Amino acid sequence: MARGAPDRDVDEDALQVGEPGGAAAGLTGVAVSLRRSWEQMGIGRTVRTLPLLNQRAGFDCPGCAWPDPLAADGNRRKPAEFCENGAKAVAEEATTRRVGADFFARHSIAELAERTDYWLGQQGRLTQPMILRRGDDHYRPIDWDAAFDVIAAELAALGSPDQAAFYTSGRTSNEAAFLYQLMVRCFGTNNLPDCSNMCHESSGAALTETIGIGTGSVSLSDVEHADLVLVLGQNPGTNHPRMLSSLEKVKERGGRIVSVNPLPETGMRRFKNPQRLSGMVGQGTELADEFAQIRIGGDLALLNALTGLLVLADDAAPGTVLDREFIEAHTHGFAEFAERARQIDWAETERATGLGQRQIERIAHLLIDSERTVVCWAMGLTQHKQAVATIREVVNLMLLRGMIGKPGAGLCPVRGHSNVQGDRTMGIYEKMPESFLHALEREFGVTVPHEHGSDTVEVLHGMRDGRIRALVAMGGNFAAATPDTEATERALRGCALTVHVSTKLNRSHVVPGDTALILPTLGRTERDTQESGEQFVTVEDSMSVVHASRGRLRPASEQLLSEVAIISRLARRLLGAQHPVRWQQFERDYDVIRDHIARVVPGCEDYNERVRQPDGFVMPHPPRDSRTFPTETGRANFTVNVPEPIEVGEGRLLLQTLRSHDQYNTTIYGLSDRYRGIEDARRVVLVNEADIAALGFADGDLVDLVSEWTDGDRRAARFRIVSYPTARGCAAAYYPEANPLVPLGAVAEKSNTPVSKAVVVRLEAHVRQEAAPLRSAHESPARSH
């Protein structure tokens, strides 16, 4: 029987610290998956639901974007084609806990604002539309028609469509994303910020400039058949656990794996595959052959050294290291790049990276010996000031040996959300190309704006300055996902209107504008039945495979609408009955949407037919498919990327924000980060033992974290120091608790992504006060007018 929502909130003083886990997954992972599923769904619902996860006739995981095995590659899907955190994601969505009008009647907005993100998320599924009007203390029920009328009236009252922003989360389906951007552009703005602005925007910027397309160039089969896989700034064991199975196949085929990370992560040390008896009861598989414990921000210096070593090695034995044929036929700018690459300053490289010359040379020899190399990366590369330059250097490294457009080799930016890549393909982007906008206009007989809109950080600046007065969010948790929490919450409270389309209660709902609405929607796991019958939706994974997803569970409430239905009905209210787009037909039959997608979105021809194939279809990728590079030069571009050292003063540390093993993005599943040995609390800061001593503290001390920026300090109070083997001079803390420390002005060059992985902080002893109850990194006052 499922367990009810917890009444008590997190007690940070209950922290327990033990030894980090020795291996990822295994029998413990299976047990945790089942226990969490039973607690949220009950045994019967668990048995009906989990076997459908990531299956061809089932639904796509609402968690990460790691791809499924394809029959075309000779792979079969396992009966349990999911990981521990995928099971947790499904359990959270398919929970039997409910949040209805009675819940909001019992809890005022001021009370809910004092709760932690964990407590809010554990209350259950939202069941009916709710509204918080100016001056109200509680959300109250509102029917759907009235809700759409309120939203349309508020948006119409704005001085300009550009005073509104329309945010999108990666959980949104392709069909909903396509309609959403169409509605927004018909309304008259390109303000379409999304979660990608805060994660892989740097990857897209770097890849578009260098290879002509912003997505990765590998398939799942490529990864599994690589001779060498470099995993940079990524923790697969927590963030993409199914990737561990692919890395295990690399090792079984004799491949090598290099892990580059400021923290040792259990998942990269040893993996116990729960699909195998040896993984359940044996020792498992050692994964990383080389662990390079790099200092935060040192990745570009490391990559500079590696590319330099390859160029120098080929100088010493011409034609034996570099793929000269590929370079001459397919690349531009090699001579200028190579001249800079040869200039390795070993003293500066060792200072920036914390790595020794011998270890870097060992990694270079692995690269030289490998005929098929894949480089994977995630937020540890993308959320830095020089993130774009760093990823461009990754491309340089791969171009040197012709590792793009070659089986078993390529670039692999590992997306963190299940359809974030698909949303961008469907037009969720503030700077869509002219060709896409013209195609929309031709297809629907409308005129759309062509001026670029605002990304997430620009929207926050606009809200702060009063230029943006309304936010409509299709999924996600905007308040908790964005940086500079105090500034973000102040900006949201200054809006005339905030609207959140959501499945569960989250922080954003308790940071309302003058008028705030919560619109509950169907989840991935639930049946979507419309006038023409049962519908399915489509998603695109991290390796450009587009496939169907079919929910099977009865909806959590009869009052839920699908995302497509919400958008279609809102568009009719907002744009009027005479608008040339026939919105009602989209809600009736999603095939109609897909027919339009086929005529508008490049690579989606015959969309309805191809997504009905068992494994869907793969989006075109010219560099991968034919070594054609649609850049300005018509070739893959070598670039020169010079590291800029991060200045960290005396007595300061460089802090990165990260996930616990018991969370997914801003969704906190539980309080067990067992891979790091941390239980029952979240306000912890991981610091190297030597740094703790040098700063005059002791393991277990209570401190405030204070970040330093040009416009002043930011403080996150009451964190417990945990001695942990981080790189010297580096620290780590969970987000969203540490988000208040990330300045809104600290962004990556070119991509404008918040710099959440390199925050200069000092530790100050916490002064105990008899104050308001501890909240999860949200110190803003309760709603008042």
PDB file of N, CA and C in Angstrom, residues 24 57 65 120 138-139 151 156 276 287 333 381 387 389 391 428 436 445 460 491 587 609 690 703 740:
ATOM      1  N   ALA A  24      28.130   1.543  -7.902  1.00  0.00           N
ATOM      2  CA  ALA A  24      26.830   2.072  -8.290  1.00  0.00           C
ATOM      3  C   ALA A  24      25.872   0.932  -8.611  1.00  0.00           C
ATOM      4  N   ALA A  57       6.025  -0.016 -26.582  1.00  0.00           N
ATOM      5  CA  ALA A  57       4.583   0.182 -26.441  1.00  0.00           C
ATOM      6  C   ALA A  57       4.244   0.966 -25.186  1.00  0.00           C
ATOM      7  N   ALA A  65      17.718  11.993 -20.660  1.00  0.00           N
ATOM      8  CA  ALA A  65      17.532  11.814 -22.107  1.00  0.00           C
ATOM      9  C   ALA A  65      18.435  10.740 -22.683  1.00  0.00           C
ATOM     10  N   LEU A 120       7.483  20.161  -0.384  1.00  0.00           N
ATOM     11  CA  LEU A 120       6.497  20.567  -1.389  1.00  0.00           C
ATOM     12  C   LEU A 120       6.287  19.470  -2.423  1.00  0.00           C
ATOM     13  N   HIS A 138      -4.555  32.432   0.176  1.00  0.00           N
ATOM     14  CA  HIS A 138      -4.658  31.027  -0.213  1.00  0.00           C
ATOM     15  C   HIS A 138      -4.995  30.923  -1.696  1.00  0.00           C
ATOM     16  N   TYR A 139      -4.442  29.901  -2.337  1.00  0.00           N
ATOM     17  CA  TYR A 139      -4.922  29.543  -3.670  1.00  0.00           C
ATOM     18  C   TYR A 139      -6.364  29.044  -3.556  1.00  0.00           C
ATOM     19  N   ILE A 151      -6.019  34.482 -17.881  1.00  0.00           N
ATOM     20  CA  ILE A 151      -4.687  34.548 -18.494  1.00  0.00           C
ATOM     21  C   ILE A 151      -4.727  35.391 -19.759  1.00  0.00           C
ATOM     22  N   ALA A 156      -3.390  40.235 -22.694  1.00  0.00           N
ATOM     23  CA  ALA A 156      -3.865  41.263 -23.619  1.00  0.00           C
ATOM     24  C   ALA A 156      -3.680  42.660 -23.045  1.00  0.00           C
ATOM     25  N   ARG A 276      22.320  -8.304 -14.399  1.00  0.00           N
ATOM     26  CA  ARG A 276      23.143  -9.506 -14.448  1.00  0.00           C
ATOM     27  C   ARG A 276      23.355 -10.069 -13.053  1.00  0.00           C
ATOM     28  N   LEU A 287      35.155   0.713 -13.998  1.00  0.00           N
ATOM     29  CA  LEU A 287      34.921   1.481 -15.211  1.00  0.00           C
ATOM     30  C   LEU A 287      36.101   2.374 -15.589  1.00  0.00           C
ATOM     31  N   GLY A 333      41.160  26.352 -40.616  1.00  0.00           N
ATOM     32  CA  GLY A 333      41.831  27.024 -39.505  1.00  0.00           C
ATOM     33  C   GLY A 333      42.853  26.192 -38.772  1.00  0.00           C
ATOM     34  N   LEU A 381      31.134  20.974 -17.721  1.00  0.00           N
ATOM     35  CA  LEU A 381      31.793  21.775 -18.757  1.00  0.00           C
ATOM     36  C   LEU A 381      30.959  22.980 -19.159  1.00  0.00           C
ATOM     37  N   ALA A 387      32.858  28.177 -20.919  1.00  0.00           N
ATOM     38  CA  ALA A 387      32.267  26.901 -21.327  1.00  0.00           C
ATOM     39  C   ALA A 387      32.307  26.707 -22.834  1.00  0.00           C
ATOM     40  N   ALA A 389      34.296  28.083 -25.082  1.00  0.00           N
ATOM     41  CA  ALA A 389      35.680  27.871 -25.510  1.00  0.00           C
ATOM     42  C   ALA A 389      36.141  26.463 -25.156  1.00  0.00           C
ATOM     43  N   ILE A 391      34.314  23.699 -24.869  1.00  0.00           N
ATOM     44  CA  ILE A 391      33.686  22.710 -25.756  1.00  0.00           C
ATOM     45  C   ILE A 391      34.234  22.844 -27.175  1.00  0.00           C
ATOM     46  N   ILE A 428      11.418  25.805 -29.764  1.00  0.00           N
ATOM     47  CA  ILE A 428      11.517  26.477 -28.467  1.00  0.00           C
ATOM     48  C   ILE A 428      12.915  27.084 -28.362  1.00  0.00           C
ATOM     49  N   PHE A 436      13.158  28.832 -40.412  1.00  0.00           N
ATOM     50  CA  PHE A 436      12.094  28.220 -39.608  1.00  0.00           C
ATOM     51  C   PHE A 436      10.906  29.179 -39.501  1.00  0.00           C
ATOM     52  N   GLY A 445      -0.209  30.692 -42.631  1.00  0.00           N
ATOM     53  CA  GLY A 445      -0.771  31.946 -43.107  1.00  0.00           C
ATOM     54  C   GLY A 445      -0.771  33.028 -42.050  1.00  0.00           C
ATOM     55  N   LEU A 460      15.064  37.224 -16.646  1.00  0.00           N
ATOM     56  CA  LEU A 460      15.183  37.618 -15.242  1.00  0.00           C
ATOM     57  C   LEU A 460      15.584  39.079 -15.108  1.00  0.00           C
ATOM     58  N   ALA A 491      11.994  39.120  -8.561  1.00  0.00           N
ATOM     59  CA  ALA A 491      11.530  39.388  -9.923  1.00  0.00           C
ATOM     60  C   ALA A 491      10.177  38.738 -10.189  1.00  0.00           C
ATOM     61  N   GLU A 587      -6.163  19.772 -30.686  1.00  0.00           N
ATOM     62  CA  GLU A 587      -6.570  19.072 -29.466  1.00  0.00           C
ATOM     63  C   GLU A 587      -7.339  17.799 -29.794  1.00  0.00           C
ATOM     64  N   GLU A 609       4.268   8.893 -40.132  1.00  0.00           N
ATOM     65  CA  GLU A 609       4.616   7.524 -40.525  1.00  0.00           C
ATOM     66  C   GLU A 609       5.860   7.042 -39.786  1.00  0.00           C
ATOM     67  N   ALA A 690      42.181  19.025   3.916  1.00  0.00           N
ATOM     68  CA  ALA A 690      43.275  19.987   4.097  1.00  0.00           C
ATOM     69  C   ALA A 690      42.760  21.425   4.039  1.00  0.00           C
ATOM     70  N   VAL A 703      28.403  26.485   9.021  1.00  0.00           N
ATOM     71  CA  VAL A 703      28.918  27.705   8.411  1.00  0.00           C
ATOM     72  C   VAL A 703      27.868  28.342   7.506  1.00  0.00           C
ATOM     73  N   PRO A 740      21.249  30.488  -4.369  1.00  0.00           N
ATOM     74  CA  PRO A 740      21.353  31.902  -3.977  1.00  0.00           C
ATOM     75  C   PRO A 740      22.764  32.467  -4.132  1.00  0.00           C
TER      76      PRO A 740
END
